[in-house]
mmCIF file of C-alpha atoms in Angstrom:
data_model
loop_
_atom_site.group_PDB
_atom_site.id
_atom_site.type_symbol
_atom_site.label_atom_id
_atom_site.label_comp_id
_atom_site.label_asym_id
_atom_site.label_seq_id
_atom_site.Cartn_x
_atom_site.Cartn_y
_atom_site.Cartn_z
ATOM 1 C CA MET A 25 -42.302 42.641 -8.940
ATOM 2 C CA LYS A 26 -46.090 42.532 -9.364
ATOM 3 C CA ARG A 27 -48.017 39.278 -9.519
ATOM 4 C CA LEU A 28 -47.612 37.832 -13.011
ATOM 5 C CA ARG A 29 -50.492 36.532 -15.134
ATOM 6 C CA LEU A 30 -50.403 32.941 -16.374
ATOM 7 C CA SER A 31 -50.021 34.136 -19.968
ATOM 8 C CA GLN A 32 -46.980 36.219 -18.939
ATOM 9 C CA LEU A 33 -45.404 33.242 -17.174
ATOM 10 C CA ILE A 34 -45.989 31.086 -20.257
ATOM 11 C CA TYR A 35 -44.368 33.719 -22.491
ATOM 12 C CA MET A 36 -41.395 33.947 -20.125
ATOM 13 C CA ALA A 37 -40.916 30.168 -19.991
ATOM 14 C CA LEU A 38 -41.189 29.996 -23.781
ATOM 15 C CA CYS A 39 -38.683 32.812 -24.286
ATOM 16 C CA ALA A 40 -36.205 31.265 -21.809
ATOM 17 C CA ASP A 41 -36.443 27.900 -23.618
ATOM 18 C CA LEU A 42 -36.190 29.489 -27.064
ATOM 19 C CA GLY A 43 -33.078 31.341 -25.906
ATOM 20 C CA ILE A 44 -31.341 28.102 -24.918
ATOM 21 C CA VAL A 45 -32.398 26.374 -28.163
ATOM 22 C CA ALA A 46 -31.345 29.368 -30.303
ATOM 23 C CA LYS A 47 -27.906 29.355 -28.691
ATOM 24 C CA LYS A 48 -27.477 25.630 -29.409
ATOM 25 C CA MET A 49 -28.656 26.017 -33.011
ATOM 26 C CA ILE A 50 -26.520 29.028 -33.823
ATOM 27 C CA SER A 51 -23.366 27.645 -32.151
ATOM 28 C CA PRO A 52 -21.876 25.729 -35.134
ATOM 29 C CA ALA A 53 -22.159 28.743 -37.450
ATOM 30 C CA ALA A 54 -21.042 31.134 -34.706
ATOM 31 C CA ASN A 55 -17.977 28.987 -33.989
ATOM 32 C CA LEU A 56 -16.898 29.260 -37.629
ATOM 33 C CA LEU A 57 -16.914 33.041 -37.341
ATOM 34 C CA THR A 58 -15.258 33.232 -33.917
ATOM 35 C CA ASP A 59 -12.591 30.716 -34.982
ATOM 36 C CA ALA A 60 -11.793 32.899 -37.982
ATOM 37 C CA LEU A 61 -11.540 35.954 -35.724
ATOM 38 C CA HIS A 62 -9.540 34.013 -33.102
ATOM 39 C CA ILE A 63 -11.814 34.963 -30.197
ATOM 40 C CA PRO A 64 -13.489 32.544 -27.743
ATOM 41 C CA GLY A 65 -17.147 33.402 -28.500
ATOM 42 C CA GLY A 66 -19.645 36.230 -28.155
ATOM 43 C CA ILE A 67 -22.168 35.457 -30.901
ATOM 44 C CA GLY A 68 -24.436 32.656 -29.660
ATOM 45 C CA THR A 69 -25.199 34.454 -26.397
ATOM 46 C CA SER A 70 -26.626 37.465 -28.255
ATOM 47 C CA PHE A 71 -29.215 35.270 -29.973
ATOM 48 C CA SER A 72 -30.053 33.642 -26.658
ATOM 49 C CA LEU A 73 -30.491 37.000 -24.922
ATOM 50 C CA MET A 74 -32.670 38.384 -27.731
ATOM 51 C CA PHE A 75 -35.467 36.117 -26.478
ATOM 52 C CA LEU A 76 -34.946 37.355 -22.923
ATOM 53 C CA VAL A 77 -35.388 40.928 -24.156
ATOM 54 C CA VAL A 78 -38.551 39.981 -26.060
ATOM 55 C CA GLY A 79 -39.913 38.169 -22.998
ATOM 56 C CA ALA A 80 -39.032 41.034 -20.639
ATOM 57 C CA VAL A 81 -40.675 43.657 -22.895
ATOM 58 C CA LEU A 82 -43.813 41.567 -23.386
ATOM 59 C CA THR A 83 -44.321 40.972 -19.662
ATOM 60 C CA GLY A 84 -43.449 44.584 -18.888
ATOM 61 C CA GLN A 85 -42.367 43.766 -15.340
ATOM 62 C CA PHE A 86 -39.062 44.736 -13.776
ATOM 63 C CA GLY A 87 -37.241 41.545 -12.786
ATOM 64 C CA SER A 88 -38.650 39.344 -15.533
ATOM 65 C CA GLY A 89 -35.294 39.366 -17.406
ATOM 66 C CA THR A 90 -33.505 38.244 -14.257
ATOM 67 C CA LEU A 91 -36.141 35.583 -13.623
ATOM 68 C CA MET A 92 -35.731 34.237 -17.165
ATOM 69 C CA GLY A 93 -31.943 34.274 -16.646
ATOM 70 C CA VAL A 94 -32.401 32.148 -13.526
ATOM 71 C CA ILE A 95 -34.666 29.758 -15.482
ATOM 72 C CA GLN A 96 -32.124 29.551 -18.308
ATOM 73 C CA SER A 97 -29.282 28.840 -15.899
ATOM 74 C CA GLY A 98 -31.370 26.070 -14.307
ATOM 75 C CA ILE A 99 -32.086 24.523 -17.712
ATOM 76 C CA ALA A 100 -28.446 24.848 -18.782
ATOM 77 C CA LEU A 101 -27.234 23.180 -15.577
ATOM 78 C CA ALA A 102 -29.824 20.410 -15.911
ATOM 79 C CA LEU A 103 -28.884 19.735 -19.529
ATOM 80 C CA GLY A 104 -25.162 20.060 -18.811
ATOM 81 C CA SER A 105 -24.742 22.745 -21.488
ATOM 82 C CA THR A 106 -22.867 25.128 -19.222
ATOM 83 C CA GLY A 107 -20.291 26.100 -21.848
ATOM 84 C CA SER A 108 -16.966 27.567 -20.844
ATOM 85 C CA LEU A 109 -18.326 29.038 -17.592
ATOM 86 C CA GLY A 110 -18.859 25.583 -16.102
ATOM 87 C CA ILE A 111 -20.342 25.624 -12.626
ATOM 88 C CA LEU A 112 -20.270 29.448 -12.682
ATOM 89 C CA SER A 113 -22.763 29.544 -15.557
ATOM 90 C CA PRO A 114 -25.697 30.786 -13.384
ATOM 91 C CA ILE A 115 -23.787 34.070 -12.955
ATOM 92 C CA GLY A 116 -23.349 34.226 -16.723
ATOM 93 C CA TYR A 117 -27.123 34.004 -17.217
ATOM 94 C CA VAL A 118 -28.348 36.122 -14.300
ATOM 95 C CA VAL A 119 -26.063 39.142 -14.855
ATOM 96 C CA PRO A 120 -27.260 39.746 -18.462
ATOM 97 C CA GLY A 121 -30.867 39.185 -17.318
ATOM 98 C CA LEU A 122 -30.458 41.855 -14.649
ATOM 99 C CA THR A 123 -28.772 44.166 -17.163
ATOM 100 C CA ILE A 124 -31.714 43.754 -19.555
ATOM 101 C CA ASP A 125 -34.127 44.652 -16.742
ATOM 102 C CA LEU A 126 -32.124 47.749 -15.809
ATOM 103 C CA VAL A 127 -31.811 48.950 -19.414
ATOM 104 C CA LEU A 128 -35.522 48.432 -20.127
ATOM 105 C CA TRP A 129 -36.322 50.272 -16.884
ATOM 106 C CA ALA A 130 -33.999 53.144 -17.895
ATOM 107 C CA PHE A 131 -35.685 53.345 -21.311
ATOM 108 C CA ARG A 132 -39.252 53.003 -19.953
ATOM 109 C CA GLN A 133 -40.157 56.595 -20.901
ATOM 110 C CA ARG A 134 -38.885 56.196 -24.461
ATOM 111 C CA SER A 135 -40.143 54.140 -27.388
ATOM 112 C CA ILE A 136 -40.210 50.338 -27.151
ATOM 113 C CA SER A 137 -37.825 50.086 -30.124
ATOM 114 C CA ALA A 138 -35.179 52.156 -28.327
ATOM 115 C CA GLY A 139 -35.465 50.022 -25.209
ATOM 116 C CA VAL A 140 -35.319 46.752 -27.158
ATOM 117 C CA MET A 141 -32.281 47.870 -29.151
ATOM 118 C CA ALA A 142 -30.434 49.130 -26.055
ATOM 119 C CA ALA A 143 -31.238 45.942 -24.113
ATOM 120 C CA CYS A 144 -30.199 43.715 -27.038
ATOM 121 C CA ILE A 145 -26.804 45.443 -27.075
ATOM 122 C CA ALA A 146 -26.332 45.788 -23.304
ATOM 123 C CA GLY A 147 -27.292 42.164 -22.508
ATOM 124 C CA PRO A 148 -24.564 40.500 -24.618
ATOM 125 C CA LEU A 149 -22.085 43.171 -23.501
ATOM 126 C CA ALA A 150 -22.757 42.292 -19.854
ATOM 127 C CA ALA A 151 -22.571 38.559 -20.651
ATOM 128 C CA SER A 152 -19.236 38.988 -22.430
ATOM 129 C CA LEU A 153 -17.758 41.084 -19.646
ATOM 130 C CA THR A 154 -18.886 38.504 -17.086
ATOM 131 C CA ALA A 155 -17.427 35.598 -19.094
ATOM 132 C CA ASN A 156 -14.197 37.498 -19.572
ATOM 133 C CA PHE A 157 -13.961 38.323 -15.878
ATOM 134 C CA LEU A 158 -14.705 34.755 -14.786
ATOM 135 C CA VAL A 159 -13.016 32.645 -17.461
ATOM 136 C CA PHE A 160 -11.368 34.147 -20.523
ATOM 137 C CA HIS A 161 -9.205 36.924 -19.018
ATOM 138 C CA LEU A 162 -8.710 38.576 -22.416
ATOM 139 C CA HIS A 163 -7.142 42.009 -22.595
ATOM 140 C CA SER A 164 -6.352 44.789 -25.079
ATOM 141 C CA VAL A 165 -7.320 44.186 -28.734
ATOM 142 C CA PRO A 166 -8.758 40.639 -28.358
ATOM 143 C CA LEU A 167 -11.017 41.861 -25.520
ATOM 144 C CA LEU A 168 -12.124 44.879 -27.549
ATOM 145 C CA LEU A 169 -12.917 42.662 -30.531
ATOM 146 C CA TYR A 170 -14.749 40.151 -28.323
ATOM 147 C CA LEU A 171 -16.924 42.937 -26.870
ATOM 148 C CA CYS A 172 -17.515 44.549 -30.274
ATOM 149 C CA VAL A 173 -18.597 41.226 -31.788
ATOM 150 C CA ALA A 174 -21.028 40.744 -28.883
ATOM 151 C CA CYS A 175 -22.451 44.276 -29.314
ATOM 152 C CA SER A 176 -22.732 43.990 -33.111
ATOM 153 C CA THR A 177 -24.486 40.644 -32.903
ATOM 154 C CA GLY A 178 -26.708 42.114 -30.205
ATOM 155 C CA ALA A 179 -27.602 45.016 -32.514
ATOM 156 C CA ILE A 180 -28.446 42.581 -35.347
ATOM 157 C CA CYS A 181 -30.613 40.627 -32.910
ATOM 158 C CA GLY A 182 -32.208 43.958 -31.941
ATOM 159 C CA LEU A 183 -33.222 44.443 -35.583
ATOM 160 C CA VAL A 184 -34.960 41.061 -35.428
ATOM 161 C CA ALA A 185 -36.456 41.633 -31.973
ATOM 162 C CA ILE A 186 -38.025 45.050 -32.680
ATOM 163 C CA PRO A 187 -40.601 43.883 -35.281
ATOM 164 C CA LEU A 188 -41.224 40.765 -33.168
ATOM 165 C CA VAL A 189 -42.048 42.887 -30.112
ATOM 166 C CA GLU A 190 -44.077 45.374 -32.177
ATOM 167 C CA ARG A 191 -46.310 42.542 -33.406
ATOM 168 C CA LEU A 192 -46.598 40.655 -30.099
ATOM 169 C CA TYR A 193 -46.865 43.609 -27.674
ATOM 170 C CA PRO A 194 -50.403 44.674 -28.700
ATOM 171 C CA LEU A 195 -51.561 41.052 -28.379
ATOM 172 C CA MET A 196 -50.149 40.742 -24.860
ATOM 173 C CA ASN A 197 -51.756 43.981 -23.709
ATOM 174 C CA MET A 198 -55.142 43.376 -25.343
ATOM 175 C CA PRO A 199 -58.179 42.784 -23.095
ATOM 176 C CA ALA A 200 -59.071 39.059 -22.972
ATOM 177 C CA ARG A 201 -62.388 39.459 -24.835
ATOM 178 C CA GLN A 202 -60.785 41.458 -27.657
ATOM 179 C CA LYS A 203 -57.922 38.959 -27.830
ATOM 180 C CA GLY A 204 -60.438 36.160 -28.332
ATOM 181 C CA ASN A 205 -62.036 38.042 -31.213
ATOM 182 C CA HIS A 206 -58.631 38.673 -32.728
ATOM 183 C CA ASP A 207 -57.757 34.978 -32.523
ATOM 184 C CA GLU A 208 -61.023 34.106 -34.246
ATOM 185 C CA GLN A 209 -60.288 36.568 -37.047
ATOM 186 C CA THR A 210 -56.767 35.202 -37.561
ATOM 187 C CA MET B 27 -36.337 55.392 -34.940
ATOM 188 C CA LYS B 28 -35.847 52.664 -37.543
ATOM 189 C CA ARG B 29 -33.170 54.776 -39.232
ATOM 190 C CA ALA B 30 -31.352 55.363 -35.914
ATOM 191 C CA VAL B 31 -31.390 51.628 -35.168
ATOM 192 C CA LEU B 32 -29.904 50.837 -38.574
ATOM 193 C CA VAL B 33 -27.236 53.515 -38.144
ATOM 194 C CA ILE B 34 -26.242 52.149 -34.705
ATOM 195 C CA THR B 35 -25.983 48.611 -36.143
ATOM 196 C CA ALA B 36 -23.918 49.821 -39.107
ATOM 197 C CA ILE B 37 -21.549 51.769 -36.833
ATOM 198 C CA LEU B 38 -21.048 48.743 -34.565
ATOM 199 C CA LEU B 39 -20.398 46.447 -37.541
ATOM 200 C CA CYS B 40 -17.856 48.891 -39.014
ATOM 201 C CA LEU B 41 -16.127 49.236 -35.642
ATOM 202 C CA THR B 42 -16.002 45.448 -35.301
ATOM 203 C CA ALA B 43 -14.536 45.097 -38.811
ATOM 204 C CA VAL B 44 -11.817 47.670 -38.067
ATOM 205 C CA ILE B 45 -10.858 46.028 -34.753
ATOM 206 C CA ALA B 46 -10.934 42.572 -36.400
ATOM 207 C CA VAL B 47 -8.424 43.764 -39.026
ATOM 208 C CA VAL B 48 -6.191 45.255 -36.313
ATOM 209 C CA HIS B 49 -6.427 42.055 -34.254
ATOM 210 C CA LEU B 50 -5.656 39.735 -37.169
ATOM 211 C CA ARG B 51 -2.677 41.876 -38.213
ATOM 212 C CA THR B 52 -1.151 42.353 -34.768
ATOM 213 C CA ARG B 53 -1.646 38.922 -33.182
ATOM 214 C CA ASP B 54 1.292 36.528 -32.878
ATOM 215 C CA LYS B 55 1.335 34.226 -35.868
ATOM 216 C CA VAL B 56 2.416 30.725 -34.927
ATOM 217 C CA PRO B 57 3.352 28.353 -37.793
ATOM 218 C CA GLU B 58 1.204 25.228 -37.955
ATOM 219 C CA GLY B 59 2.677 22.368 -35.950
ATOM 220 C CA SER B 60 4.666 24.696 -33.684
ATOM 221 C CA LEU B 61 4.378 26.270 -30.258
ATOM 222 C CA LEU B 62 5.485 29.826 -29.517
ATOM 223 C CA ILE B 63 7.359 30.183 -26.223
ATOM 224 C CA GLN B 64 7.737 33.722 -24.895
ATOM 225 C CA PHE B 65 10.244 34.141 -22.089
ATOM 226 C CA ASP B 66 12.206 37.152 -20.881
ATOM 227 C CA GLY B 67 11.156 39.230 -23.907
ATOM 228 C CA ARG B 68 12.357 36.585 -26.355
ATOM 229 C CA ASP B 69 10.264 34.491 -28.734
ATOM 230 C CA SER B 70 11.241 30.941 -29.618
ATOM 231 C CA TYR B 71 9.386 28.276 -31.559
ATOM 232 C CA VAL B 72 9.282 24.583 -30.718
ATOM 233 C CA ARG B 73 8.133 22.119 -33.362
ATOM 234 C CA ILE B 74 5.559 19.744 -31.892
ATOM 235 C CA GLY B 75 6.948 16.869 -33.994
ATOM 236 C CA ASP B 76 10.391 17.298 -32.386
ATOM 237 C CA LEU B 77 9.089 16.755 -28.850
ATOM 238 C CA ASP B 78 9.466 13.431 -27.073
ATOM 239 C CA THR B 79 5.977 12.071 -26.575
ATOM 240 C CA VAL B 80 4.840 10.164 -23.507
ATOM 241 C CA GLN B 81 1.673 8.176 -22.853
ATOM 242 C CA ILE B 82 -0.770 10.172 -20.707
ATOM 243 C CA ASN B 83 -2.971 8.051 -18.448
ATOM 244 C CA GLY B 84 -5.307 9.494 -15.864
ATOM 245 C CA THR B 85 -8.772 10.769 -15.022
ATOM 246 C CA VAL B 86 -10.163 14.295 -15.228
ATOM 247 C CA VAL B 87 -13.492 15.562 -13.840
ATOM 248 C CA SER B 88 -15.972 17.654 -15.839
ATOM 249 C CA ALA B 89 -18.145 20.513 -14.527
ATOM 250 C CA LYS B 90 -21.059 18.053 -14.197
ATOM 251 C CA GLY B 91 -18.911 15.789 -12.044
ATOM 252 C CA ASP B 92 -18.506 13.180 -14.782
ATOM 253 C CA THR B 93 -15.127 11.533 -14.881
ATOM 254 C CA GLN B 94 -13.257 11.164 -18.136
ATOM 255 C CA ASP B 95 -10.407 8.721 -18.616
ATOM 256 C CA ILE B 96 -7.486 10.081 -20.591
ATOM 257 C CA HIS B 97 -5.354 7.666 -22.576
ATOM 258 C CA GLN B 98 -3.501 9.545 -25.272
ATOM 259 C CA ALA B 99 -0.060 10.625 -26.358
ATOM 260 C CA GLY B 100 1.329 13.993 -25.380
ATOM 261 C CA VAL B 101 4.224 15.886 -23.892
ATOM 262 C CA ARG B 102 4.982 17.183 -20.425
ATOM 263 C CA VAL B 103 4.873 20.991 -20.207
ATOM 264 C CA ALA B 104 8.259 20.876 -18.429
ATOM 265 C CA ASP B 105 9.734 19.025 -21.436
ATOM 266 C CA VAL B 106 8.439 21.716 -23.821
ATOM 267 C CA LEU B 107 10.144 24.407 -21.745
ATOM 268 C CA GLU B 108 13.332 22.359 -21.647
ATOM 269 C CA LYS B 109 13.241 22.005 -25.436
ATOM 270 C CA ALA B 110 12.977 25.811 -25.679
ATOM 271 C CA GLY B 111 16.105 26.100 -23.520
ATOM 272 C CA ILE B 112 14.316 27.281 -20.393
ATOM 273 C CA ASP B 113 15.257 25.924 -16.979
ATOM 274 C CA SER B 114 11.982 24.735 -15.404
ATOM 275 C CA GLN B 115 13.423 25.422 -11.931
ATOM 276 C CA ALA B 116 13.632 29.144 -12.715
ATOM 277 C CA VAL B 117 10.010 29.366 -13.893
ATOM 278 C CA HIS B 118 7.434 31.012 -11.617
ATOM 279 C CA SER B 119 4.359 30.319 -13.756
ATOM 280 C CA VAL B 120 3.339 29.580 -17.336
ATOM 281 C CA THR B 121 0.283 30.990 -19.105
ATOM 282 C CA VAL B 122 -0.971 28.519 -21.695
ATOM 283 C CA VAL B 123 -2.725 30.402 -24.511
ATOM 284 C CA ALA B 124 -5.077 28.937 -27.132
ATOM 285 C CA ASP B 125 -5.521 30.088 -30.710
ATOM 286 C CA ASP B 126 -8.714 31.940 -29.648
ATOM 287 C CA GLU B 127 -6.784 33.749 -26.840
ATOM 288 C CA PHE B 128 -8.415 31.677 -24.078
ATOM 289 C CA SER B 129 -5.708 31.072 -21.498
ATOM 290 C CA ALA B 130 -4.973 29.280 -18.245
ATOM 291 C CA GLU B 131 -2.133 29.581 -15.785
ATOM 292 C CA LEU B 132 0.093 26.802 -14.521
ATOM 293 C CA LEU B 133 2.128 27.247 -11.353
ATOM 294 C CA SER B 134 5.716 26.131 -11.066
ATOM 295 C CA GLU B 135 4.790 23.273 -8.680
ATOM 296 C CA GLU B 136 2.359 21.885 -11.262
ATOM 297 C CA ILE B 137 4.961 22.123 -14.014
ATOM 298 C CA MET B 138 7.641 20.482 -11.911
ATOM 299 C CA ALA B 139 5.372 17.685 -10.651
ATOM 300 C CA PRO B 140 6.057 14.512 -12.655
ATOM 301 C CA GLU B 141 2.479 13.630 -13.708
ATOM 302 C CA VAL B 142 0.297 16.761 -13.553
ATOM 303 C CA ALA B 143 0.598 19.157 -16.525
ATOM 304 C CA TYR B 144 0.607 17.823 -20.084
ATOM 305 C CA LEU B 145 -0.048 18.984 -23.616
ATOM 306 C CA ALA B 146 -1.990 16.146 -25.226
ATOM 307 C CA LYS B 147 -1.890 15.589 -28.974
ATOM 308 C CA GLU B 148 -5.364 15.721 -30.517
ATOM 309 C CA ALA B 149 -6.405 13.804 -33.644
ATOM 310 C CA ASP B 150 -6.210 16.972 -35.783
ATOM 311 C CA GLY B 151 -2.606 17.600 -34.678
ATOM 312 C CA SER B 152 -3.441 20.409 -32.244
ATOM 313 C CA MET B 153 -2.418 20.378 -28.576
ATOM 314 C CA LYS B 154 -4.745 20.407 -25.563
ATOM 315 C CA LEU B 155 -3.761 21.274 -22.008
ATOM 316 C CA ILE B 156 -4.487 18.597 -19.451
ATOM 317 C CA VAL B 157 -4.001 19.311 -15.766
ATOM 318 C CA PHE B 158 -4.681 16.377 -13.469
ATOM 319 C CA GLY B 159 -6.163 17.427 -10.152
ATOM 320 C CA ASP B 160 -8.519 20.164 -11.423
ATOM 321 C CA SER B 161 -11.998 19.658 -10.010
ATOM 322 C CA ASP B 162 -14.003 20.828 -13.081
ATOM 323 C CA LEU B 163 -11.744 21.019 -16.143
ATOM 324 C CA LYS B 164 -11.209 24.737 -15.450
ATOM 325 C CA ARG B 165 -8.053 24.761 -17.521
ATOM 326 C CA ASN B 166 -9.363 22.884 -20.535
ATOM 327 C CA VAL B 167 -7.375 24.910 -23.098
ATOM 328 C CA ARG B 168 -7.763 23.490 -26.615
ATOM 329 C CA ASN B 169 -5.627 24.270 -29.648
ATOM 330 C CA VAL B 170 -2.702 25.568 -27.593
ATOM 331 C CA VAL B 171 -0.391 27.816 -29.646
ATOM 332 C CA LYS B 172 1.559 29.837 -27.108
ATOM 333 C CA LEU B 173 3.258 29.488 -23.709
ATOM 334 C CA LEU B 174 4.024 32.714 -21.845
ATOM 335 C CA VAL B 175 6.700 31.938 -19.286
ATOM 336 C CA GLN B 176 7.060 34.170 -16.219
#
C-alpha cells in the first residue's frame, strides 16, 4: 500500500463513519423487511459497505477497503454495536473490506462503474457468508434467500454508489490548484 | 454500462422474490403461542400457555462484558420436552430455532442441569432462550418457534 495523502485518509475515515451511521439508521426499516421474510438480516450491512466501496474507489489504493473495515470494527467495538457477531465482529468487518479490495483490484482494467457494482454486490455477499459461518448456521432455502437479499440490496446500493463515485472521483484526482479553482466556482 | 447495471439489479431482485416465495411457502408454520417440537421424524406442538412456568433468576454476560440480571417467568427446556412426550434422558442435543431461522444448540448436560437452559416469556408473548454460563450471550435466540431434538 502506497503512502496515503491526508485528503485520502480523511475520505476513508468519513466513509467508515458514514457506513456505521448508515447501518444504524437503516436498521429499523431493514428489520421490518427481514422479519417479514423470516431471515436474520442482510440489508443494513449492504448500506454500510456501500460507503467502504466509495471510499476504496476514491482513494484508489489496494488495502483501503480492509483498512476501513478495521476502522469500522474498532468503532463498532468501542460503541458496543457489534450486532449478532459479538466479539467476532472484527472478522465480519475485515472480510468484506478485503473482498471489496480484491474485487476492485480484479476490475481495475474495466470501467469504474463495473468495479463499483461488483464490489457493492461482493462485499455484502462476503459479509453474509461470514456471519452465516460464524453465527447463523443457516442452510438450504433460508441461506439462499439470505444471500440473495444481501446481493440485491448490494446491487441497489451500487446504483446509488456509481453516480456518487462518478461525481467525487474527478475531484479526488484533480491537481490541488485546479481543485481550489473548482471550489471557488462552486 | 448503466443498462447492464440495471439489468443485473433487476435479475437479482427477481431471483430474491422467487426464493422469498419458495421460502415462505415451504417453511414450517408454527401457530402463534405454540412451539414446534421435531423429534424422530415426528412433529408435535406444545402450547406455551399449557407449560408450567417457573421464576428465572440469574445473571448473563453480554459481548461487552456487561452483566444483566434476569428476573422473569419462563419454562425449563427439559419441561418443554417432557410436555411433548420426549424423555430428556434419551436426548443428545436440542437445536433451538427462532422465527428468523437463527439457531443455537443445547447439549444434553445443559438440558438436564436443573438451572441452566430456560425459555423465558417476553412481554409480547414470545419465548427467548436463556443459557446461564455462556460468556457472551452467544445463544441469545429470540422469538423461539421450534426445537429440533436429536
